[in-house]
Coordinates of C-alpha atoms in Angstrom, one line a residue:
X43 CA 0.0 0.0 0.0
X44 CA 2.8 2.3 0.8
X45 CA 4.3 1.9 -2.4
X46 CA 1.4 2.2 -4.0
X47 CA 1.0 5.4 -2.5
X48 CA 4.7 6.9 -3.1
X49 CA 4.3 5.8 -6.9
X50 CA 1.0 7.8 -7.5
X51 CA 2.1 10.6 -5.8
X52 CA 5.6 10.7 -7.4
X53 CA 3.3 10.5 -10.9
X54 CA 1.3 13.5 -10.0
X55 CA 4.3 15.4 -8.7
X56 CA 5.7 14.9 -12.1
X57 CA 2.9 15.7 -14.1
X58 CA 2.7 19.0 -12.3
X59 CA 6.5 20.0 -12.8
X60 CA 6.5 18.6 -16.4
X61 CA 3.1 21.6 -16.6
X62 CA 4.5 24.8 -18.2
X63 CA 3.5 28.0 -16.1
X64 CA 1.9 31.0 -18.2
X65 CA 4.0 34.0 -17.6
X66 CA 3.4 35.5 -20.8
X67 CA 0.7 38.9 -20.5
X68 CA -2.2 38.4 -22.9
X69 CA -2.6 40.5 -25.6
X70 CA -5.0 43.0 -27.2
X71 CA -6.8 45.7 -29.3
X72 CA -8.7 48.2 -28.7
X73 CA -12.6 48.1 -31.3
X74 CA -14.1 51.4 -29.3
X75 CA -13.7 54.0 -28.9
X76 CA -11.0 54.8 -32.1
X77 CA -8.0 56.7 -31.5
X78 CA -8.7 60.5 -32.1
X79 CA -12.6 60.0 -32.5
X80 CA -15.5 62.0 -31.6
X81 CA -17.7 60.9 -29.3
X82 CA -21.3 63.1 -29.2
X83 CA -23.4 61.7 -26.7
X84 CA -23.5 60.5 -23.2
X85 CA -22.9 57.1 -23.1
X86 CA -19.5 55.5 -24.7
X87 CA -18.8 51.7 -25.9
X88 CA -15.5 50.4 -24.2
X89 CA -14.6 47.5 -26.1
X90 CA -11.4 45.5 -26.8
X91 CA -10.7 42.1 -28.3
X92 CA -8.5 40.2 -26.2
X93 CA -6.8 36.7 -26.4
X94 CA -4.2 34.5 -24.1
X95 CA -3.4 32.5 -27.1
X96 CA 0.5 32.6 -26.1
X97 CA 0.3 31.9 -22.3
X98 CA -2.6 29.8 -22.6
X99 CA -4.4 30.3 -18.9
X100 CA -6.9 32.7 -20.5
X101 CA -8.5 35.4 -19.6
X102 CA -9.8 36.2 -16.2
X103 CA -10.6 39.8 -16.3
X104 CA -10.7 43.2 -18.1
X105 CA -10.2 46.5 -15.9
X106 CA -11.5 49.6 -17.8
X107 CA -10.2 53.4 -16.9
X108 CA -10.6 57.0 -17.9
X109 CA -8.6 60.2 -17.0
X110 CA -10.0 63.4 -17.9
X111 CA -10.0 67.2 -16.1
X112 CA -12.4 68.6 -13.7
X113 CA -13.7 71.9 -13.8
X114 CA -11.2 73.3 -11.7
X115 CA -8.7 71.8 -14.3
X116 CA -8.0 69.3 -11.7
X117 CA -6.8 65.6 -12.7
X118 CA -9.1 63.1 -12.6
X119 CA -8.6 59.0 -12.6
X120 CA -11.6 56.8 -13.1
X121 CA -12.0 53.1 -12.4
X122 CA -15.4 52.8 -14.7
X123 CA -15.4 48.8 -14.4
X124 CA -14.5 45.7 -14.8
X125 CA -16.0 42.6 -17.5
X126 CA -14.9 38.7 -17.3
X127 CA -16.9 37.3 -20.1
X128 CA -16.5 37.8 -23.8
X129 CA -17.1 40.5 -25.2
X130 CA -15.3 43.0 -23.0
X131 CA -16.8 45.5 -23.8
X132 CA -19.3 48.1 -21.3
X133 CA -20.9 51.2 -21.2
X134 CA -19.9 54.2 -19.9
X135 CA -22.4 57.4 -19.0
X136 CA -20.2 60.2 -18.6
X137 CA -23.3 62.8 -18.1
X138 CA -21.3 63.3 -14.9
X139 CA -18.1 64.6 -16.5
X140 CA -17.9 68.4 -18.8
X141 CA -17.0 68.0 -22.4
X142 CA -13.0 66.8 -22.8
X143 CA -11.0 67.8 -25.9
X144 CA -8.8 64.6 -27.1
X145 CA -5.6 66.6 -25.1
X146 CA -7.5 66.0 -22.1
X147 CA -9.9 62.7 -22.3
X148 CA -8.3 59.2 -22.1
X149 CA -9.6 55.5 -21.6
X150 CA -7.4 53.0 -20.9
X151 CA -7.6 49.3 -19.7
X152 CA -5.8 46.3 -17.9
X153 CA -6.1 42.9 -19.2
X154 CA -5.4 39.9 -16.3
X155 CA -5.1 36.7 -17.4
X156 CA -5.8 33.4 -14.9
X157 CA -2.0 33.1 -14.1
X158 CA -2.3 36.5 -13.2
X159 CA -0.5 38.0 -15.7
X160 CA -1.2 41.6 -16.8
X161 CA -1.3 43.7 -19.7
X162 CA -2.2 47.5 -20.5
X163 CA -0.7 48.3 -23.5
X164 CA -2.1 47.4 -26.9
X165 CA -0.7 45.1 -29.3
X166 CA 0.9 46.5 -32.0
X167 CA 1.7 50.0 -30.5
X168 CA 3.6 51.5 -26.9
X169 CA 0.9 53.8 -26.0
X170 CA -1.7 52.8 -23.7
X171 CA -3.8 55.9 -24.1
X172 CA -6.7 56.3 -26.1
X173 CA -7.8 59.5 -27.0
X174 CA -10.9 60.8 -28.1
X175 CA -13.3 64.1 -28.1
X176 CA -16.4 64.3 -25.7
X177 CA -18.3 67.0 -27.3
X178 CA -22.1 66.5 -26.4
X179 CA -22.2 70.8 -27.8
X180 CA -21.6 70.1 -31.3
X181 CA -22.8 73.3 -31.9
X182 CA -20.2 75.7 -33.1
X183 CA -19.6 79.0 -31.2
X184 CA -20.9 82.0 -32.6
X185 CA -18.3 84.3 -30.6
X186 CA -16.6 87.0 -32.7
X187 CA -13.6 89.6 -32.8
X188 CA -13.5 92.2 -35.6
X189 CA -10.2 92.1 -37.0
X190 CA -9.7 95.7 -39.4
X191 CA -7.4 96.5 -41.2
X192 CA -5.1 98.6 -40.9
X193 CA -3.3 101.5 -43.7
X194 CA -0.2 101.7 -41.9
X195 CA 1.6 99.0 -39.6
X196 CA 1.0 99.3 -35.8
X197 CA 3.9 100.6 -33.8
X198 CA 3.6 97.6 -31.0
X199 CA 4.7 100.3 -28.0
X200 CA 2.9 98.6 -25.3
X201 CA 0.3 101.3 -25.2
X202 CA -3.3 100.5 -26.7
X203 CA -4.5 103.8 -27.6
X204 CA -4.9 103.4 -31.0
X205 CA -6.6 100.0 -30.4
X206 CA -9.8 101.7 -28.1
X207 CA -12.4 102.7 -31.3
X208 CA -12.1 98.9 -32.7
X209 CA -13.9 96.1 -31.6
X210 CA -13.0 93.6 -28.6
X211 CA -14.0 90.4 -26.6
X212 CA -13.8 90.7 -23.0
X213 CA -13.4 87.4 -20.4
X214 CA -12.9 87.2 -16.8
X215 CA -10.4 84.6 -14.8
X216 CA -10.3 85.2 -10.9
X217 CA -9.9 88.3 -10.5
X218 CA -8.8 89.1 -13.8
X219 CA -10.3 90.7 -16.2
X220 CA -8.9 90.4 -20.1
X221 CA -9.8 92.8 -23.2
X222 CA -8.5 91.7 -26.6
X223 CA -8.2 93.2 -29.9
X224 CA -7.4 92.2 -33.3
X225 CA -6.1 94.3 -36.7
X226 CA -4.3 93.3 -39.6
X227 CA -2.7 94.3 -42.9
X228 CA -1.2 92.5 -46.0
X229 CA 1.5 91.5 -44.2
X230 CA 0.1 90.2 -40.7
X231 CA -1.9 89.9 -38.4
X232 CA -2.4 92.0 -35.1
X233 CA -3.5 91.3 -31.5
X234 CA -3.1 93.8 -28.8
X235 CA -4.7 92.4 -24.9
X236 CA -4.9 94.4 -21.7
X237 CA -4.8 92.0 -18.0
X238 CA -6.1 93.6 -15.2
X239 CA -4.1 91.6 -12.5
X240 CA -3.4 92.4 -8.9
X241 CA 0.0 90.5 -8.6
X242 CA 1.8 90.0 -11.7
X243 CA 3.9 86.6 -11.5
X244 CA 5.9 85.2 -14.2
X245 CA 9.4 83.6 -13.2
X246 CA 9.9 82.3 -16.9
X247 CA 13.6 81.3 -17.7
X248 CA 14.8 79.2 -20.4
X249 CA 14.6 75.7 -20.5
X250 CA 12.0 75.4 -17.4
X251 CA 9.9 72.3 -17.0
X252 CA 7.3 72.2 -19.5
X253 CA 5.0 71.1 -17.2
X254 CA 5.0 74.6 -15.1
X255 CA 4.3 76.9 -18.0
X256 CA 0.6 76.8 -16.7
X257 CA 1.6 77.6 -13.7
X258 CA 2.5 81.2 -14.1
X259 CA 0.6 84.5 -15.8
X260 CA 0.4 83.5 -19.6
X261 CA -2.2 84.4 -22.0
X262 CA -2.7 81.7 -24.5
X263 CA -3.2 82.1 -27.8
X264 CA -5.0 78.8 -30.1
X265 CA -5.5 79.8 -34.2
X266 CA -7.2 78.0 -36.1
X267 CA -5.9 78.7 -39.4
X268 CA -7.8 77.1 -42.0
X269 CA -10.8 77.7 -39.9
X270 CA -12.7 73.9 -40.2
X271 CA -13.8 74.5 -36.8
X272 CA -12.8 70.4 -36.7
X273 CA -13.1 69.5 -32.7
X274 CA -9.9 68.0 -32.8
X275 CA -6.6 70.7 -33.5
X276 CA -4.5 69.1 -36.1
X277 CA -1.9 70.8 -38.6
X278 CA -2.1 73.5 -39.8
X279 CA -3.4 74.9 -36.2
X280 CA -1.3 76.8 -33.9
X281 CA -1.0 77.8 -30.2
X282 CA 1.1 80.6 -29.1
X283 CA 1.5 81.2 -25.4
X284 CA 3.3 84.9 -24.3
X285 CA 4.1 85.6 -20.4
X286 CA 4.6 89.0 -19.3
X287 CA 8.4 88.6 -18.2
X288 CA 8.7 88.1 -22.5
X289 CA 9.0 84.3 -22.9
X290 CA 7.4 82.5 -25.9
X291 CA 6.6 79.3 -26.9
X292 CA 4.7 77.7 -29.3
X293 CA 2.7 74.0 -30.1
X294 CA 1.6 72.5 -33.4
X295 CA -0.2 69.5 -32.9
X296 CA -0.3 66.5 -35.7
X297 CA -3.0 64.6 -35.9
X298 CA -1.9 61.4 -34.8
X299 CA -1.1 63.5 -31.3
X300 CA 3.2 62.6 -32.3
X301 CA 4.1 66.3 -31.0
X302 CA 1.2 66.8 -28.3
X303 CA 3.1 68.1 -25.9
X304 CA 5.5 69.4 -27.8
X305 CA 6.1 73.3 -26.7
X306 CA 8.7 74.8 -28.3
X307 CA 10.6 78.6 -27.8
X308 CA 10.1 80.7 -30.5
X309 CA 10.5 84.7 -31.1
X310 CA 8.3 86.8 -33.0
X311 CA 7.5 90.7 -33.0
X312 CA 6.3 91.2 -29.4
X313 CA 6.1 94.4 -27.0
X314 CA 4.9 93.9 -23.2
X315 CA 4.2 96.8 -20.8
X316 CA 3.4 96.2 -17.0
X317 CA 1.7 98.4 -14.9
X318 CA 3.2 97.3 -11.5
X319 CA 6.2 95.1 -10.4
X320 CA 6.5 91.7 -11.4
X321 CA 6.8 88.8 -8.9
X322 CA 6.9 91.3 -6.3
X323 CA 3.7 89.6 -4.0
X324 CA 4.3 92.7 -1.9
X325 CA 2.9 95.3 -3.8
X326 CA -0.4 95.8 -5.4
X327 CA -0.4 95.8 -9.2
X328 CA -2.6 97.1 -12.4
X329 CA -2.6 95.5 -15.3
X330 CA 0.0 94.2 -17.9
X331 CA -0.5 94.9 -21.6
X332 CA 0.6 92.2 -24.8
X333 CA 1.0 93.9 -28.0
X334 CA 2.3 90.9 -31.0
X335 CA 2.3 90.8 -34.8
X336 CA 2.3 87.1 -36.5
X337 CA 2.9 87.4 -40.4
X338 CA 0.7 85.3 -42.1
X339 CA 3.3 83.7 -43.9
X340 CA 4.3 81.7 -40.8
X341 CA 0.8 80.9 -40.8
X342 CA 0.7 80.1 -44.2
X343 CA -2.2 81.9 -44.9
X344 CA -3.0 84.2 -48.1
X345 CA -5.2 87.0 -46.4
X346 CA -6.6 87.7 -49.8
X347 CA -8.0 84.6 -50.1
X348 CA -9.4 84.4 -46.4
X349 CA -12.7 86.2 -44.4
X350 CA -11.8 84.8 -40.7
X351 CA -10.1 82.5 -39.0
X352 CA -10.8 80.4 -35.7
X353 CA -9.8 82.0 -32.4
X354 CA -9.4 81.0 -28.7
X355 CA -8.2 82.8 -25.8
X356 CA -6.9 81.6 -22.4
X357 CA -5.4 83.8 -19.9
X358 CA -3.7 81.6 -16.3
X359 CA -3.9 83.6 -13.4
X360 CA -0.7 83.1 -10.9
X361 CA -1.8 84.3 -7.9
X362 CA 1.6 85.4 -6.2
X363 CA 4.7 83.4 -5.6
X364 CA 3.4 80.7 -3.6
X365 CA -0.9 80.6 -4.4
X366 CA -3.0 78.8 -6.7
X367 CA -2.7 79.9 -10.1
X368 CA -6.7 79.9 -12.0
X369 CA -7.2 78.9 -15.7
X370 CA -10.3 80.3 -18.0
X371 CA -11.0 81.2 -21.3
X372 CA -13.0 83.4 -23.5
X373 CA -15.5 81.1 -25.5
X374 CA -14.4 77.3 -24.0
X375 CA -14.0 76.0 -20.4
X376 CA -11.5 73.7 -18.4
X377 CA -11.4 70.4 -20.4
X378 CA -12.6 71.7 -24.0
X379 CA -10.1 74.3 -24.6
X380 CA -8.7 72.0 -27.1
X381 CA -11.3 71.6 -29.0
X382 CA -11.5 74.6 -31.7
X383 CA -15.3 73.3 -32.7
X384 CA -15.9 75.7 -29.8
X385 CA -13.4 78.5 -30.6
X386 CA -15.1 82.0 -31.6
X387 CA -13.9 83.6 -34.7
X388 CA -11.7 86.6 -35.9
X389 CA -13.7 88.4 -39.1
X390 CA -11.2 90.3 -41.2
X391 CA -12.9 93.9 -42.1
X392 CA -11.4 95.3 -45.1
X393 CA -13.3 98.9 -45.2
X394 CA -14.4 99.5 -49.0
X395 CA -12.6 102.6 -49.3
X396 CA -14.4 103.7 -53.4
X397 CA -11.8 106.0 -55.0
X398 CA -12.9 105.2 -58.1
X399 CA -11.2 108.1 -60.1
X400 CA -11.7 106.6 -63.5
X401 CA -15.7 107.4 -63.0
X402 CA -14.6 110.7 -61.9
X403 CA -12.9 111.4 -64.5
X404 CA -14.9 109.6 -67.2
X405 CA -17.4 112.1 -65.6
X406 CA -15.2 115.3 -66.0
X407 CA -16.2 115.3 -69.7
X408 CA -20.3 115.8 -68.7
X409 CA -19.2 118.5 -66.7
X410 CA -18.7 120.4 -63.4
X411 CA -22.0 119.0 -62.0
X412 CA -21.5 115.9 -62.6
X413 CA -18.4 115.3 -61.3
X414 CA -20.0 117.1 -57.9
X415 CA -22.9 114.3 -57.7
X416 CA -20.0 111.6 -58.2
X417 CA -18.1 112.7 -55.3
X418 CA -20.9 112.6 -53.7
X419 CA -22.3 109.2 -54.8
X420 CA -18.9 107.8 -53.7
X421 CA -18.8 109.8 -50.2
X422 CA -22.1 108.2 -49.6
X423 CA -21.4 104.9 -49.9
X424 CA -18.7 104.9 -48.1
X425 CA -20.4 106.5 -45.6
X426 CA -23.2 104.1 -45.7
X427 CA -20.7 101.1 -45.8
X428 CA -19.0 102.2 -42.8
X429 CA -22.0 102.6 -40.9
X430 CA -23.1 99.1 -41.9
X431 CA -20.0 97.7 -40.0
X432 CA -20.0 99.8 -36.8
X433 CA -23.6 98.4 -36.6
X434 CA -22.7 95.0 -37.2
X435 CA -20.2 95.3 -35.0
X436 CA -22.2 96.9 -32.2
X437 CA -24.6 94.2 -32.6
X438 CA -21.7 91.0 -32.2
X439 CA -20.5 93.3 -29.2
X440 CA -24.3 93.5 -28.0
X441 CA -25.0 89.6 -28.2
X442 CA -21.3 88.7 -26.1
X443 CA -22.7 91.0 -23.4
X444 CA -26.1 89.2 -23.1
X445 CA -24.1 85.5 -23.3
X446 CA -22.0 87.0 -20.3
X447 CA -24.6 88.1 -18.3
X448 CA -27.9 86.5 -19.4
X449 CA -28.2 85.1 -15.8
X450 CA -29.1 89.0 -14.7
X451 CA -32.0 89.0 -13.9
X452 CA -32.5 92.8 -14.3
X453 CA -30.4 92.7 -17.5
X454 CA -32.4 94.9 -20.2
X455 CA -32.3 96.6 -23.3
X456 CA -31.1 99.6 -21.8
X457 CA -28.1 98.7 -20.3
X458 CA -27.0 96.6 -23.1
X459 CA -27.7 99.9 -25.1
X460 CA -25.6 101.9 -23.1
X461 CA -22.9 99.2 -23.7
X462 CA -22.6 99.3 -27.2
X463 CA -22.8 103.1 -27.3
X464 CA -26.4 103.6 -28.8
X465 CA -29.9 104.7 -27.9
X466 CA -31.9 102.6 -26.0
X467 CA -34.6 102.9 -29.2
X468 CA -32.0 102.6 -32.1
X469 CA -30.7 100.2 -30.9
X470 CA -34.0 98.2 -29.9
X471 CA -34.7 98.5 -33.8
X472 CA -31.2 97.6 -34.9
X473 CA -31.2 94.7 -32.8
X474 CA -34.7 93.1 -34.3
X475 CA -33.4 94.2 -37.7
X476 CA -30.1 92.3 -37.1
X477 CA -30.9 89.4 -35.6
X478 CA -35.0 88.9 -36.9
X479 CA -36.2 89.1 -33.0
X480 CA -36.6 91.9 -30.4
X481 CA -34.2 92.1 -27.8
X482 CA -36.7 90.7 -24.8
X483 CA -37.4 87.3 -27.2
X484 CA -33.9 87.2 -28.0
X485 CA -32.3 87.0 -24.6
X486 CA -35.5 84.4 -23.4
X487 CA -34.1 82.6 -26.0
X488 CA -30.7 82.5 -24.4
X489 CA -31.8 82.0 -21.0
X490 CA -33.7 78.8 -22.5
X491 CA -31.2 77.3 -24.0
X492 CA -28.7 77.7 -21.4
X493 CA -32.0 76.1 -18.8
X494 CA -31.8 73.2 -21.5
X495 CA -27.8 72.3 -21.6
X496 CA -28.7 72.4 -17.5
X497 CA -31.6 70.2 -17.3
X498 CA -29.9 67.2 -19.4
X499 CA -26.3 67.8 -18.2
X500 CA -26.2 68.6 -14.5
X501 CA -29.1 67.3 -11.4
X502 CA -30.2 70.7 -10.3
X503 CA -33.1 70.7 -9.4
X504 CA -35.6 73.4 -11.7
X505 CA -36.3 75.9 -9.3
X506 CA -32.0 76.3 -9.2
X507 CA -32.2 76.3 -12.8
X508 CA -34.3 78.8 -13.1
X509 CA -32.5 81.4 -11.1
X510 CA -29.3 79.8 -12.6
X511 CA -30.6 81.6 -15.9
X512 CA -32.0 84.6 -14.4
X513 CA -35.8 84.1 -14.0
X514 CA -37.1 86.1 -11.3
X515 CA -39.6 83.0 -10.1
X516 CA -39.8 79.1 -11.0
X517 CA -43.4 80.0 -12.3
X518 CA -42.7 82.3 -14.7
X519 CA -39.8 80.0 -15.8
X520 CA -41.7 77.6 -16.6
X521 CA -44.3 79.7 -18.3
X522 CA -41.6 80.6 -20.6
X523 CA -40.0 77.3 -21.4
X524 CA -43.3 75.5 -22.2
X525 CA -44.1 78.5 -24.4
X526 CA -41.0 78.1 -26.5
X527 CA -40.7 74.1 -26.1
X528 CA -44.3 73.1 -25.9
X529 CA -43.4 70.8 -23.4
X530 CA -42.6 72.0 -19.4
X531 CA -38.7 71.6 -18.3
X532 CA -39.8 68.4 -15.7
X533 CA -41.0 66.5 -19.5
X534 CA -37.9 68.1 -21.6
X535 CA -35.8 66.6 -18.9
X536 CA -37.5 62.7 -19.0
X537 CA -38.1 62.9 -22.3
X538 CA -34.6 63.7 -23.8
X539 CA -33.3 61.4 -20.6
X540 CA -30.0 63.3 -20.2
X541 CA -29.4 63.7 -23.7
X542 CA -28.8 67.7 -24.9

């Protein structure tokens, strides 16, 4: 019996050793979502296919992730879940989470195997991230910045004078508050942008960590240069970022994301006045003023053939030596700054200056008096022509105001009136002229659609809504949305089930 005994178990024992362990990681490849796609809706597939075909213990488990920014711009790593069975795939709501632009929204997954093995990097390729867009706004910003042009070439002095009678875009971050312009001649293009900023940090030297750029003042300039509004920046798109203690860089993005982080030094024509002491935390300061010129040959772009191009504007606020520093934007938030689908727009304004002298001339042989009612023809036109683009402009000027501060609930046609420079009347009539509705219809709209985006993308309830978007009373709120909607906000809401 002994024996017996010691023979079987010697048999097992070796059948056991003689067993090959699996120490080889399974492998796999991501189906959903693509590399550098755009998702547009709440919920996104997570899928890979996955095999243990080499180790042979198969597999036990896939662990699925995301990283993406809050909106305080801080980091944020997500376990979303975990499948065992084929297909290993899920769904994941992200109604929680803002829109992400590709720089800032990743998935990325382990695979486990039985022997415990583990993989996270695709087959085929050494990056583990996927990137992709979350834009549930598909809806491109209707932002604007006059850009004129200008006769002679701007003396960049530091000094924005000469930049007060065009138009601007105005933003806030902290307690900053940023005014840009734009001009531009044949041979390039202009910006000139004021900071209003209490303590003026910027300890910029060359060859600093990349990573604390953002951690200084910095106004950020993305271009979209052949203005396809596409959600995700790609060549030939550019960002330029300038400091206020002079230091440049640049990034062009490629598509397949090879020089994403890729910020480089770079020197164009640049003038930078401060009103105040910088990185002295000791002392109050004004404001710090950014006067540049890009030619649009290094943007590769043939004004002639061009009406506007897309535009986004960041400004980081350092807030002295040792604080927090704050990051906002003109027309995008925290997470979708990357994204120029929701960029505004620079509008090149070429002002039709008729000097037709040939008809003058041509005219010169019918006589004295006609020559006199051709000048004045041509001075009338002009005239006209101008006046068309002042009112235009007033009007662009007009609708930024009400997006900033449609949440007013005393906000009204006066005030905005008084903004743009006009008459509360004349401009009441310009306005419905402009835009097809009067100024009151016009900003309900607004407040609406802003109520909407909250309903489906945030759990507020609708009383908070409605004071969210400036309704004096929940009543009257909902007066007004079923009015426009035909359906009350508590049905818009379980009807569209989270989906804007």
């Amino acid at each position: 019996f002994i024996f017996a005994f010691v023979t079987c178990s010697t048999y097992f024992v070796q059948q056991a050793i003689s067993i090959p362990q699996d120490t080889i990681p399974p492998e796999f490849t991501w189906v959903s979502p693509v590399q550098y796609s755009i998702q547009t809706t709440n919920n996104v597939r997570l899928c890979i296919e996955a095999n243990d075909n080499k180790g042979g213990s198969g597999i036990k488990k896939v662990i699925f992730y995301a990283s993406y920014v809050d909106e305080k711009d801080r980091p944020i790593d997500q376990k979303i879940g975990e499948v065992s069975d084929f297909p290993f795939e899920l769904t994941w709501n992200c109604s929680h989470i803002q829109d992400q632009s590709q720089e800032n929204m990743q998935v990325y997954c382990e695979v486990i195997d039985n022997a415990g093995n583990v993989s996270g990097i695709p087959k085929d390729t050494d990056n583990s991230l996927v990137h992709f867009v979350l834009d549930r706004n598909p809806i491109l910003n209707s932002a604007k910045l006059l850009s004129y042009r200008q006769k002679n070439t701007i003396n960049l002095d530091g000094n924005l004078h000469e930049w007060a009678p065009k138009d601007s875009v105005i933003f806030s971050n902290n307690d900053n508050t940023i005014i840009a312009y734009s001009s531009w001649d044949k041979k390039q293009i202009y910006f000139g942008i004021r900071v209003k900023d209490r303590s003026i940090i910027n300890q910029y030297y060359s060859g600093k960590e990349e990573n604390e750029i953002f951690h200084e003042d910095i106004i950020e300039i993305y271009i979209d240069v052949d203005h396809d509004h596409y959600p995700i920046r790609n060549l030939p798109d550019r960002t330029f970022l300038i400091s206020p203690s002079g230091a440049m860089y640049q990034r062009i993005v490629s598509f397949d994301g090879t020089n994403l982080n890729a910020w480089k030094e770079f020197e164009i024509n640049t003038e930078i006045h401060i009103q105040g002491t910088l990185n002295n935390e000791h002392d109050e300061d004004s404001y710090y003023i950014i006067e540049l010129a890009i030619p649009w040959e290094y943007l590769g772009i043939q004004v002639s053939k061009t009406s506007s191009i897309g535009l986004g504007l960041w400004n980081c606020d350092k807030d002295y030596l040792d604080g927090d520093y704050y990051y906002a934007g003109w027309t995008t938030r925290i997470g979708n700054q990357e994204n120029p689908s929701e960029w505004g727009d620079v509008v090149f304004i070429s002002e039709n200056n008729i000097t037709d002298y040939a008809i003058i001339l041509f005219c010169m042989g019918l006589g004295f008096c006609a020559v006199i009612l051709s000048v004045h023809v041509i001075h009338t036109k002009r005239h006209n022509h101008k006046n068309v683009i002042i009112e235009k402009a007033c009007i662009v000027n007009a609708k930024n105001y009400i997006d900033e501060h449609y949440a007013n609930e005393n906000l009204s046609r006066e005030e905005v009136a008084r903004f743009v420079g006009l008459t509360p009347p004349y401009f009441g009539n310009l306005f419905k002229e402009e835009t097809g509705v009067n100024f009151t219809e016009y900003l309900l709209s607004v407040k609406i659609d802003k109520a909407k985006y909250l309903l489906l993308n945030s759990d507020k309830n609708i009383s908070e809504i409605a004071f969210q978007v400036g309704f004096c009373s929940p009543s009257y709120f909902g007066s007004v949305f079923k009015k426009k909607e035909n359906i009350s906000p508590k049905e818009f809401r379980k009807k569209n089930n989270g989906k804007y």
